[in-house]
Short mmCIF file of C-alpha atoms and ligand atoms in Angstrom, two decimals:
data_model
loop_
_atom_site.label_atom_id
_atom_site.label_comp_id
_atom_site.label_asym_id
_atom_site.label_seq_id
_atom_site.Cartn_x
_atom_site.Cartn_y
_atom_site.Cartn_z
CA UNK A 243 -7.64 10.91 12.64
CA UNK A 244 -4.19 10.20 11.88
CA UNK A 245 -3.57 8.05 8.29
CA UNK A 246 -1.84 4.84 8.21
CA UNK A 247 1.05 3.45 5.83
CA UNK A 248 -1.19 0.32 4.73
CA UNK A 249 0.55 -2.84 5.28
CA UNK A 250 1.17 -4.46 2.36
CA UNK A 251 0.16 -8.38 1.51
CA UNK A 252 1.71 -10.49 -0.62
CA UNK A 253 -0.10 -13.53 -0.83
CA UNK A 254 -3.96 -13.28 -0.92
CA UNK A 255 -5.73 -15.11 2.04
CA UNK A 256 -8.20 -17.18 1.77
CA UNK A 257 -11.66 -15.52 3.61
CA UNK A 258 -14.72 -17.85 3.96
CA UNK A 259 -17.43 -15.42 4.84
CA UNK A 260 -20.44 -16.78 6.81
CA UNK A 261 -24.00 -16.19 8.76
CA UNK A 262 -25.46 -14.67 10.41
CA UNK A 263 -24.29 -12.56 13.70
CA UNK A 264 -20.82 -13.37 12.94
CA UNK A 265 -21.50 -12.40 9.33
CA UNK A 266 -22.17 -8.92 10.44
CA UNK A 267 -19.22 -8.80 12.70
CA UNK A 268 -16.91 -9.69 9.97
CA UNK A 269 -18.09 -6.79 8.12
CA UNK A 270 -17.30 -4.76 11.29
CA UNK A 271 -14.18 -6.07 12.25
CA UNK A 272 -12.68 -5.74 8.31
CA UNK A 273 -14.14 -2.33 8.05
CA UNK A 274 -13.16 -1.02 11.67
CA UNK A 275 -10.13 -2.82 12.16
CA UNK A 276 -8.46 -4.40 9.15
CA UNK A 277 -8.91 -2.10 5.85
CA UNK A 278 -7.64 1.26 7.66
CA UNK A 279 -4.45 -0.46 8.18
CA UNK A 280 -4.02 -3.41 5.61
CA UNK A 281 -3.87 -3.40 1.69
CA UNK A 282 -6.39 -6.67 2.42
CA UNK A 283 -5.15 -9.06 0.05
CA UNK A 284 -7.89 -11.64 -0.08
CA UNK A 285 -9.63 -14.24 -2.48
CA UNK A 286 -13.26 -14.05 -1.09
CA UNK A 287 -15.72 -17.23 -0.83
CA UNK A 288 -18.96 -16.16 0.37
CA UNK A 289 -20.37 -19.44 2.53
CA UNK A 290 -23.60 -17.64 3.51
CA UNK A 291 -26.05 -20.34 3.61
CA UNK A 292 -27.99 -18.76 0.50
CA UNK A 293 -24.61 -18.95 -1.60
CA UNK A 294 -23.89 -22.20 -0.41
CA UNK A 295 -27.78 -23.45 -1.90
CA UNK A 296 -27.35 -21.22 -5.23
CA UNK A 297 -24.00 -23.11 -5.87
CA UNK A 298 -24.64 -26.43 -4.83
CA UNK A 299 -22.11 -25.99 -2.62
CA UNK A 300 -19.94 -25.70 -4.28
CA UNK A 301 -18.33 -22.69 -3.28
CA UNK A 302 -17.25 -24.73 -0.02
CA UNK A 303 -15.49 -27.23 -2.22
CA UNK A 304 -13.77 -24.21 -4.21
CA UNK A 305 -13.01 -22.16 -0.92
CA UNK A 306 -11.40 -25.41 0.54
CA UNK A 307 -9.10 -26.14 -2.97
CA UNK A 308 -7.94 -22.59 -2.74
CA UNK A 309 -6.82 -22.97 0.50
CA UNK A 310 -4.87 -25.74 -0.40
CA UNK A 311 -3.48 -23.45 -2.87
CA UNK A 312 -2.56 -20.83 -0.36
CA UNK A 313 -1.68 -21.98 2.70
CA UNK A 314 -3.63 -19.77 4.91
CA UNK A 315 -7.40 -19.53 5.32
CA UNK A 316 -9.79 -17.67 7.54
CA UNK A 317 -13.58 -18.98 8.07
CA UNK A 318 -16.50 -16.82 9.44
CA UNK A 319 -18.93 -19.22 11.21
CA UNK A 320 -21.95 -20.79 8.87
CA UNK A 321 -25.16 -22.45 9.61
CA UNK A 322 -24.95 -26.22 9.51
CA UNK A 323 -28.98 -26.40 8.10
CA UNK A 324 -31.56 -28.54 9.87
CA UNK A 325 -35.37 -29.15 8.82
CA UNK A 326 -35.78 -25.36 10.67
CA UNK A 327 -33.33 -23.96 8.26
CA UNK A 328 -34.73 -25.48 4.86
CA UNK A 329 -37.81 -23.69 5.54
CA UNK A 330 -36.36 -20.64 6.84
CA UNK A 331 -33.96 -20.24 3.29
CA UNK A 332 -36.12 -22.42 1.03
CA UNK A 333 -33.28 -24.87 0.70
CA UNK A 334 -32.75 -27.19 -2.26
CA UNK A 335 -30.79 -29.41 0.09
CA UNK A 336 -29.63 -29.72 3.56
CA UNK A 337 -26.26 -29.34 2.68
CA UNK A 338 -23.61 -30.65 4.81
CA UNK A 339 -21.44 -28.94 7.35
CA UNK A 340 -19.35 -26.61 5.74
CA UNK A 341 -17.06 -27.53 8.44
CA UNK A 342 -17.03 -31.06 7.63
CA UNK A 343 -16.60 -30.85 4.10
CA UNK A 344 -13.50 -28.35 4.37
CA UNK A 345 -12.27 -30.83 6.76
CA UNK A 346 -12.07 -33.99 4.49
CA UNK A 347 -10.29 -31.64 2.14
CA UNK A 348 -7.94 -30.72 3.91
CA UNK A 349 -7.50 -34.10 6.34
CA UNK A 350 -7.49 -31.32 8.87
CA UNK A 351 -7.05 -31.93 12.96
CA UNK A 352 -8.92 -29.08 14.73
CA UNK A 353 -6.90 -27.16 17.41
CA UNK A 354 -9.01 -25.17 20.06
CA UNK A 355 -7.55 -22.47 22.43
CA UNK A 356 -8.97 -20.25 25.12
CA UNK A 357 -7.93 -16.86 25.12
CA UNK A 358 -7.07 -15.71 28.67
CA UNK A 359 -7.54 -12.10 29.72
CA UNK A 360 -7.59 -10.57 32.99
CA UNK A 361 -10.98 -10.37 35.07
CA UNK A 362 -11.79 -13.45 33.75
CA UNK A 363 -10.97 -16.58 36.33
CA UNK A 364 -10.96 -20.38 35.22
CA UNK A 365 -12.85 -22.36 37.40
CA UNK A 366 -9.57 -24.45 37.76
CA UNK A 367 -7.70 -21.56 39.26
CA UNK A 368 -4.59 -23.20 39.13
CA UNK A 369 -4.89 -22.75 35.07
CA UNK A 370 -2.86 -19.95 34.33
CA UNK A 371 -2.23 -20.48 30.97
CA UNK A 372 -4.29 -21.61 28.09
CA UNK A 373 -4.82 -25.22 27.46
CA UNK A 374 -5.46 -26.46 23.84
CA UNK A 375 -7.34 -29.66 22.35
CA UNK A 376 -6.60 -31.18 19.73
CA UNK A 377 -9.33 -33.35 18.54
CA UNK A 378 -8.74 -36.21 15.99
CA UNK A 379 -11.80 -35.95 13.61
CA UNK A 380 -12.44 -39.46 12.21
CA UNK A 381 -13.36 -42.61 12.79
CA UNK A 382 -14.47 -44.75 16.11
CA UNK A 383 -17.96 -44.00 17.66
CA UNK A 384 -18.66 -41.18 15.22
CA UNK A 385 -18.38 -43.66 12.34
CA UNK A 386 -19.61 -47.23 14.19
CA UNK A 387 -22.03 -50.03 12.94
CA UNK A 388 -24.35 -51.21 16.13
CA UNK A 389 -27.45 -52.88 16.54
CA UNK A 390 -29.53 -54.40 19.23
CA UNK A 391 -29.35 -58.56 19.58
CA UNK A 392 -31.59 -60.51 21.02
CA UNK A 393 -31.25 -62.90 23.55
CA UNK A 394 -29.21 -65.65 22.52
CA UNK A 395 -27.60 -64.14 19.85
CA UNK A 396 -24.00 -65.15 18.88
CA UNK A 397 -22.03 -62.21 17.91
CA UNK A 398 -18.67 -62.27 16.12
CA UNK A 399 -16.17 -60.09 14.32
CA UNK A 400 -15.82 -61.19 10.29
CA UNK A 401 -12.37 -59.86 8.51
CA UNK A 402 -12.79 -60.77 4.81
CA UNK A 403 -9.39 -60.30 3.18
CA UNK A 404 -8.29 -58.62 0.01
CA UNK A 405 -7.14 -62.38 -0.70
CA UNK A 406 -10.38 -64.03 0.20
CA UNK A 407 -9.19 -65.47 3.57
CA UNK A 408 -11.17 -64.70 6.83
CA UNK A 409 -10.89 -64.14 10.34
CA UNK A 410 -13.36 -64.66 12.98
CA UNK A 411 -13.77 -63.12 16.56
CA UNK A 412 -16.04 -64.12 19.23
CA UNK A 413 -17.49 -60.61 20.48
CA UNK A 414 -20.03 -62.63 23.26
CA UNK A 415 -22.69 -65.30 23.38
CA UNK A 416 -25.74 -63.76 24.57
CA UNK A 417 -27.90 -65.27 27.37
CA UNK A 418 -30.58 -62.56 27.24
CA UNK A 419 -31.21 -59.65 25.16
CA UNK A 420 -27.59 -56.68 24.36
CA UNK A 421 -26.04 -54.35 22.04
CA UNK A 422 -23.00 -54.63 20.01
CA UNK A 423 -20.89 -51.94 18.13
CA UNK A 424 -18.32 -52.05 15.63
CA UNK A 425 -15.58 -49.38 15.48
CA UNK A 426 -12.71 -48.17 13.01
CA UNK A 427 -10.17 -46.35 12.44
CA UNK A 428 -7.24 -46.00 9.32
CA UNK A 429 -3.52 -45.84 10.28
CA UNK A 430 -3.51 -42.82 7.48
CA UNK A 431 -5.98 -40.99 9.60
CA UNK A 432 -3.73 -41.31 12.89
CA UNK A 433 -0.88 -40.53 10.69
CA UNK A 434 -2.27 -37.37 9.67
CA UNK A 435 -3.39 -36.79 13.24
CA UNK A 436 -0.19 -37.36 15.02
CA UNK A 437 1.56 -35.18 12.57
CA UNK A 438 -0.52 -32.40 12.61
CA UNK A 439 -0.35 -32.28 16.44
CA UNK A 440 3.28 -32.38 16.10
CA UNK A 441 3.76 -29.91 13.85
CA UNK A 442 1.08 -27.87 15.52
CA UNK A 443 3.21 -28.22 18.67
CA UNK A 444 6.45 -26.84 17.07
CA UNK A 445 4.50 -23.84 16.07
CA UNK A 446 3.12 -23.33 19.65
CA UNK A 447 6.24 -23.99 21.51
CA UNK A 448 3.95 -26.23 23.74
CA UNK A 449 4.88 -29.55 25.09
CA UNK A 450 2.07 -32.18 23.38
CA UNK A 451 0.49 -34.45 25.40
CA UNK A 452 -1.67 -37.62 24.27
CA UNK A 453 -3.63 -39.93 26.07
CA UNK A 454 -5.48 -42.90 25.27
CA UNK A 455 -6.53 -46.51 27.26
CA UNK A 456 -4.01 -48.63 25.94
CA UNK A 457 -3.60 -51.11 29.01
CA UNK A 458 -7.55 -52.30 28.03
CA UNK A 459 -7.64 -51.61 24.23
CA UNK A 460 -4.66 -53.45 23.50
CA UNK A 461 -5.14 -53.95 19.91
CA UNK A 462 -7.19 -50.37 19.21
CA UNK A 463 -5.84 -47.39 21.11
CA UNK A 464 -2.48 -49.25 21.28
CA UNK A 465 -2.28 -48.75 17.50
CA UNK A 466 -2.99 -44.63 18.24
CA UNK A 467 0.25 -45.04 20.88
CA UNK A 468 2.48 -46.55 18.58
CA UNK A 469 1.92 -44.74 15.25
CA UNK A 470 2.11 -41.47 17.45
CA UNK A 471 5.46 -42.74 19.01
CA UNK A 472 6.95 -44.48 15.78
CA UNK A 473 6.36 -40.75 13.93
CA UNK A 474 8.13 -38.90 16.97
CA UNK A 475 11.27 -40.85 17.11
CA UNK A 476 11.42 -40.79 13.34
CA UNK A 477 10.94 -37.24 12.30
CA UNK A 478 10.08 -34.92 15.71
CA UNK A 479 12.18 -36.12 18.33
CA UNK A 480 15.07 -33.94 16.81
CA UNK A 481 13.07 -31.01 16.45
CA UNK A 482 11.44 -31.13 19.55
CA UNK A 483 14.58 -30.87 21.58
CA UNK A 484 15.87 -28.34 19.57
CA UNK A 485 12.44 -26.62 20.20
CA UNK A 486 12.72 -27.17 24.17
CA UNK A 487 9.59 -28.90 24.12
CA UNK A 488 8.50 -32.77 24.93
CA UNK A 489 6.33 -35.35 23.39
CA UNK A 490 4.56 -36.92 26.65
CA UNK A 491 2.18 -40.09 26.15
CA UNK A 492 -0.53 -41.39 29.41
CA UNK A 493 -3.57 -42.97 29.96
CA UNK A 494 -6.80 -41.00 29.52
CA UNK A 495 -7.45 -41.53 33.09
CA UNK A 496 -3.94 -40.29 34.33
CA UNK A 497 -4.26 -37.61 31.47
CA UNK A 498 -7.16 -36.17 33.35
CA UNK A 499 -5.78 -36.06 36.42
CA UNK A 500 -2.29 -34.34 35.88
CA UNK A 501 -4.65 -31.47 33.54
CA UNK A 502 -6.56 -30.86 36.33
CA UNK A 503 -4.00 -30.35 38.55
CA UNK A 504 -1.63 -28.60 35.83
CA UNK A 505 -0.98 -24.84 35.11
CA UNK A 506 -1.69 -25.34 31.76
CA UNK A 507 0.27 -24.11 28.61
CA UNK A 508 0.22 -27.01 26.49
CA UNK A 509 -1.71 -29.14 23.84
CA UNK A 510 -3.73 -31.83 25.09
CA UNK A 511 -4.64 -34.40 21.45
CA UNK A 512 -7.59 -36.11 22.15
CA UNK A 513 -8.69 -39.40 20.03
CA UNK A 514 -12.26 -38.31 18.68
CA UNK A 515 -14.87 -38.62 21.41
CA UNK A 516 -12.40 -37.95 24.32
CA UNK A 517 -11.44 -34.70 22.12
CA UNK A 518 -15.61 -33.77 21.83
CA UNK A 519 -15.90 -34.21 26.00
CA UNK A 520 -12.56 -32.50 26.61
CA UNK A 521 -13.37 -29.58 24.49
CA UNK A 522 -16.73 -28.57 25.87
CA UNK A 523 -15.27 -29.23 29.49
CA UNK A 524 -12.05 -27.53 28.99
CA UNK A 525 -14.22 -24.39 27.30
CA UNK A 526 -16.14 -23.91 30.12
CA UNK A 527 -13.62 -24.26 32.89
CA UNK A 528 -11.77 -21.40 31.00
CA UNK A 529 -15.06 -19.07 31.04
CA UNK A 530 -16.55 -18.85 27.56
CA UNK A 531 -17.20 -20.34 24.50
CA UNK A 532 -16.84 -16.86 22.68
CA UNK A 533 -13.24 -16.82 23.99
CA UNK A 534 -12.21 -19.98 22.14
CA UNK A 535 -10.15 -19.65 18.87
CA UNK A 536 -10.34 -22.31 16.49
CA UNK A 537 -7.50 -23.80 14.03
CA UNK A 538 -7.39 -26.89 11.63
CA UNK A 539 -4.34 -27.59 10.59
CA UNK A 540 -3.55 -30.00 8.20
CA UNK A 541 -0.62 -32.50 8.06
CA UNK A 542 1.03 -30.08 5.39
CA UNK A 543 0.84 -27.53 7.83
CA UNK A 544 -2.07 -25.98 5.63
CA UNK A 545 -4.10 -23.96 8.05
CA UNK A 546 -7.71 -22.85 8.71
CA UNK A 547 -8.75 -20.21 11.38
CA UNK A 548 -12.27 -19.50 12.90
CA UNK A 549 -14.06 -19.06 15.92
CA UNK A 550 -15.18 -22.14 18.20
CA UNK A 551 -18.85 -20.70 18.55
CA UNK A 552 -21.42 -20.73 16.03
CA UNK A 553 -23.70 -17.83 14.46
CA UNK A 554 -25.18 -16.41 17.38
CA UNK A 555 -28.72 -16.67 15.82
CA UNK A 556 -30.60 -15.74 18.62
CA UNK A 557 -28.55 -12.07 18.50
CA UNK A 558 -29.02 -11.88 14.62
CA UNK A 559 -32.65 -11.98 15.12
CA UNK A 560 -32.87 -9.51 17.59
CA UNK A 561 -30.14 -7.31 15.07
CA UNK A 562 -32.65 -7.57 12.42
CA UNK A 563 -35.50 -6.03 14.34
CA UNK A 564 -33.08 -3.37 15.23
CA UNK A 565 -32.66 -3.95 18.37
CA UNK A 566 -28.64 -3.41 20.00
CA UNK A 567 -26.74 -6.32 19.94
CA UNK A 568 -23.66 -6.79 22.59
CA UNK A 569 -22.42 -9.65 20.76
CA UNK A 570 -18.67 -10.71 21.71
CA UNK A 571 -16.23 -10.31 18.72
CA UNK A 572 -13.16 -11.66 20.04
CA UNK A 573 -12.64 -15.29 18.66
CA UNK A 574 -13.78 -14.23 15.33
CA UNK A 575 -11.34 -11.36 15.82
CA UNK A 576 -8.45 -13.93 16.71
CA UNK A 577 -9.48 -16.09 13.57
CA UNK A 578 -8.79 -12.77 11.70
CA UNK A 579 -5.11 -12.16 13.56
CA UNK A 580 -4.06 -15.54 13.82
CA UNK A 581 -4.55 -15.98 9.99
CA UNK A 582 -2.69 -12.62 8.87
CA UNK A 583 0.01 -13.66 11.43
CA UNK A 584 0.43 -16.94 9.49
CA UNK A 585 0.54 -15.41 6.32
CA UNK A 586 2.75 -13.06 7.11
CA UNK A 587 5.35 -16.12 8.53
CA UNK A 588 4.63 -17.32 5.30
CA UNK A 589 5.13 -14.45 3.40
CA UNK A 590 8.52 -13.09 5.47
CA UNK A 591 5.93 -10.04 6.22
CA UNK A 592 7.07 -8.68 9.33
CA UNK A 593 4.74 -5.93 9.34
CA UNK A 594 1.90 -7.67 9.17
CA UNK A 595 2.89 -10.10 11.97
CA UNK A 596 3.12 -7.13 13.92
CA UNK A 597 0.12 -5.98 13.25
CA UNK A 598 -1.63 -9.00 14.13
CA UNK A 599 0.23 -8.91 17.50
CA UNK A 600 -1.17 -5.57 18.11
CA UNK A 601 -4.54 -6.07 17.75
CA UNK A 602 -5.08 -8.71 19.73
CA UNK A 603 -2.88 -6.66 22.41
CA UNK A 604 -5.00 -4.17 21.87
CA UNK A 605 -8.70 -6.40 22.29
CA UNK A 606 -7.40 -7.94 25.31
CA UNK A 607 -5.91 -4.39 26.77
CA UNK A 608 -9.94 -3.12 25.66
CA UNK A 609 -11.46 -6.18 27.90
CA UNK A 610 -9.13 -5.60 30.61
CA UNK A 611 -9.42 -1.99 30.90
CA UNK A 612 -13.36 -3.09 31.79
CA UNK A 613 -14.69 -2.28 28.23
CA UNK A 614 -16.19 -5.38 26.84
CA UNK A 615 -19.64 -7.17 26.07
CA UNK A 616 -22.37 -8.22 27.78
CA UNK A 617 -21.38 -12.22 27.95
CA UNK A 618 -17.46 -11.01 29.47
CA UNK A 619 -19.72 -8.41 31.78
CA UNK A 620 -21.58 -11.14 33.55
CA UNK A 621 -18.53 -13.31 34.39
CA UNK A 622 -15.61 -10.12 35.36
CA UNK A 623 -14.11 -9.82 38.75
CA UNK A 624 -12.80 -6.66 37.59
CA UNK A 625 -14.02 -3.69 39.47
CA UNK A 626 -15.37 -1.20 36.84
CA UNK A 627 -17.20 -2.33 33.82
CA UNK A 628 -18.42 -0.88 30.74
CA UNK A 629 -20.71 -3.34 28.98
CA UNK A 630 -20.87 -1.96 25.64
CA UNK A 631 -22.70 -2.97 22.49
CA UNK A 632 -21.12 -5.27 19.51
CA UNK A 633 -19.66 -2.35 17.38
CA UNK A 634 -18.95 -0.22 20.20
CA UNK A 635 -16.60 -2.84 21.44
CA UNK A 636 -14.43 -2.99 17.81
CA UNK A 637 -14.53 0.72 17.94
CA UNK A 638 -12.80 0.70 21.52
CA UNK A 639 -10.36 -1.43 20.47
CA UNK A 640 -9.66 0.34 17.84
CA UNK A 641 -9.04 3.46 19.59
CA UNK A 642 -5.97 1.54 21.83
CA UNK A 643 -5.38 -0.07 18.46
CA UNK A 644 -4.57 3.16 17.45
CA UNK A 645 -2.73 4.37 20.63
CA UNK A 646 -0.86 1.31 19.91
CA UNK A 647 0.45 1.92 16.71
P1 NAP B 781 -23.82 -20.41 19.00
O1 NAP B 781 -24.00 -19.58 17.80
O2 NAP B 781 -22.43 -20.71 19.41
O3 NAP B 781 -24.56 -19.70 20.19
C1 NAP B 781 -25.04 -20.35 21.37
C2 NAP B 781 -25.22 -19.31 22.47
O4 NAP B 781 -23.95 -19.04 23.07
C3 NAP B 781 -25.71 -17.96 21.98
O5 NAP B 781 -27.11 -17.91 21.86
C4 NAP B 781 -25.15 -17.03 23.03
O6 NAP B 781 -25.91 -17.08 24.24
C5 NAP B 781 -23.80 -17.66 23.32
N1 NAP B 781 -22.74 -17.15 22.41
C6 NAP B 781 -22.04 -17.85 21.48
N2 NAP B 781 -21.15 -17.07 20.88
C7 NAP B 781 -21.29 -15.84 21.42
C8 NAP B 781 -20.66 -14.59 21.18
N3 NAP B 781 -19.71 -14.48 20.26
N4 NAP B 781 -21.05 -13.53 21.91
C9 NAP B 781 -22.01 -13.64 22.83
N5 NAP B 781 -22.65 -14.80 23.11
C10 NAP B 781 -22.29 -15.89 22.41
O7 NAP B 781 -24.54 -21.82 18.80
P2 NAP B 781 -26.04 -22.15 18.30
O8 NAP B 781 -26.98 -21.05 18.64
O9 NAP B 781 -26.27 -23.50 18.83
O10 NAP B 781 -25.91 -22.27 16.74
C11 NAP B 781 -26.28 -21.24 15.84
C12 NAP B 781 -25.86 -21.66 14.45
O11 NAP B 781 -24.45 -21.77 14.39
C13 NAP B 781 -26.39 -23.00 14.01
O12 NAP B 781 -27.04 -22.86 12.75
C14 NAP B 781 -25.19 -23.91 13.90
O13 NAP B 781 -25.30 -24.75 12.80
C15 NAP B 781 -24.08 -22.92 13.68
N6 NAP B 781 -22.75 -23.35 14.21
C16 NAP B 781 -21.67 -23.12 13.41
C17 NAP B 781 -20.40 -23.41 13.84
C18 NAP B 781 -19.25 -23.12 12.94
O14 NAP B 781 -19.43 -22.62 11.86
N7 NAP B 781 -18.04 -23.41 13.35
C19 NAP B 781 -20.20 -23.94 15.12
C20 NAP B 781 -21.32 -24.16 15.94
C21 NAP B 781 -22.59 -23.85 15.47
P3 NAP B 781 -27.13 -16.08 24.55
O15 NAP B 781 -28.07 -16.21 23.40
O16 NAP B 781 -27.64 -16.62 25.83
O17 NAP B 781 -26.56 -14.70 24.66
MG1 MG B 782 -19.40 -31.70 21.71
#
């Protein structure tokens, strides 16, 4: 085997380890693909669920701070525990979603992307390049106040004041029995949103699209149009045009329509629950949920890289009764490139851009020469497959890797 110059790293990244099936592909992928050719600079937090419980958590909090500190971080996926799970690890807690609480940190909008690869078809076939969501992560049904009424109920709006004074809106006067729902959202929160999309699309290259149903909520979603538009004349509009790209506002309705019909290649921000519909829809018109990268970016352009699917417990348990696993690397793989590619445009470290380039060159050129696992094997159109099992797919790529370099 020939021997590598290691790339060098300036900077340490920030690596959240996790559970789990994708906690034994990390292991794999650093071992196989990332420590023959890198001087891994990296400030470890291990956010195994056991971890998580022996620190209270809060290793989560610390892992978040330090990528505050650093710019750059890269997450493995981590259980999110439920009543199954505090049995299963003899919790003290059911801790919150690690997710979630890096999230609030970092004020964070989460970015999703497909990765395309030959042999592979959308179900939209006119989608020929990736489309990504951007999801705004606060506020309106996720964070709502509703209750039942009965009938005759009178139903109104209160707004006490910092001043004491009050306002008072009819929502309806019930003749039989209903539900009503109360719904927020802060201007700071959009702020954050809209800049983070912005930003995100200067990054991309991609035009950014928003969408919301401002000709019926004329007071609510109007507000998300006009902060989004107010920031874009103010501070993007420049940028964008030096950028070649465009800022384009719809309705949701109209939004749908033109994506459908589109070729993709752009980002698509979503207010919250439009963003949680989109995603899953989007995700499986492009083929697979295991071939969905995952970003948050925050509105200081901090950033935070992971795959869009979860642990893949029902693999680990089959890996721990030593059975073979073909378990699909890839998005945890991206994670991995797309956060050393950062850090090196960070760092001014064009080697280990390069590198990151080259091994996801490499993954896809593995996939489409028909090498790949069993989930892409189901779904290819190519002609000749090799379905191959979870480390024997890392070590194929790593032999184009190799040709590569
Ligand atoms: P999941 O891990 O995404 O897996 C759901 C199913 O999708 C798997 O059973 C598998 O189907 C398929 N799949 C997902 N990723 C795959 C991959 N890389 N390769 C091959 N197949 C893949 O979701 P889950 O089973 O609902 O959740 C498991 C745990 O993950 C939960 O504890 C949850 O809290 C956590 N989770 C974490 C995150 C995160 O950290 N970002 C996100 C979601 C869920 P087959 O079994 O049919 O092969
Ligand atoms: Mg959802």
């Amino acid at each position: 085997m020939a021997e590598f110059q290691k790339i060098p790293m300036k900077t340490p990244l920030v690596e959240m380890d996790g559970d789990e099936m994708t906690r034994v592909i990390w292991k794999m992928i650093k071992e196989i693909l990332l420590l023959p050719y890198i001087d891994l600079n990296t400030e470890y937090y291990d956010l195994g669920l056991e971890n998580r419980d022996k620190t209270n958590d809060q290793v989560t909090v610390d892992s978040a701070m330090a990528t505050k500190k650093y710019g750059v971080a890269v997450k493995c996926a981590t259980i999110t525990p439920n009543a199954a799970r505090m049995d299963e690890y003899h919790l003290k807690e059911m801790w919150k979603s690690p997710n979630g609480t890096i999230r609030a940190i970092l004020d964070g909008t989460v970015f999703r992307t497909p990765i395309l690869v030959r042999g592979i078809t959308p179900f939209i076939p006119g989608w020929r390049k990736p489309i990504t969501i951007a999801r705004h992560a606060y506020g309106d049904v996720y964070k709502n106040v509703e209750a039942q009424v009965p009938a005759g109920a009178k139903t109104e709006l209160l707004v006490t004041k910092a001043d004491g004074t009050e306002e008072k809106y009819l929502i309806h006067q019930f003749d039989g029995p209903g539900i009503i729902q109360g719904l927020h959202n802060t201007d700071k929160s959009i702020e954050s949103f809209a800049r983070s999309c912005f930003n995100f699309a200067l990054d991309m290259k991609q035009d950014l699209w928003f969408a919301t149903k401002d000709t019926i909520s004329k007071k609510y979603d109007h507000r998300f149009k006009d902060i989004f538009q107010d920031i874009f004349d103010r501070d993007y509009a420049g940028k964008f045009k030096e950028a070649g790209i465009e800022y384009f506002y719809t309705l949701i309705d109209d939004a749908v329509a033109r994506v459908i019909r589109s070729e993709g290649g752009f980002i698509w921000a979503c207010k919250n629950y439009d963003g949680d519909v989109m995603s899953d829809m989007v995700a499986t018109a492009f083929g697979s949920l295991a071939m969905m990268t995952s970003v948050l970016v925050a509105p200081d352009g901090t950033c935070e890289y992971e795959a869009a699917h979860g642990t893949v417990q029902r693999h680990y348990y089959k890996y721990l009764k030593g059975e073979t696993t073909s378990t699909n690397s890839v998005a945890t793989l991206f994670a991995w490139t797309g956060a050393l590619r950062k850090r090196g445009e960070l760092d001014g470290n064009e080697a280990l851009m390069t590198f990151a380039g080259k091994l996801e060159a490499a993954t896809l050129s593995t996939i489409e020469s028909g090498v790949m696992t069993g989930d892409l094997a189901s779904m290819s159109t190519l002609p000749e497959i090799k379905k191959v099992d979870t480390e024997g797919f890392l070590r194929a790529v790593d032999e184009k890797l190799r040709e590569m370099l």
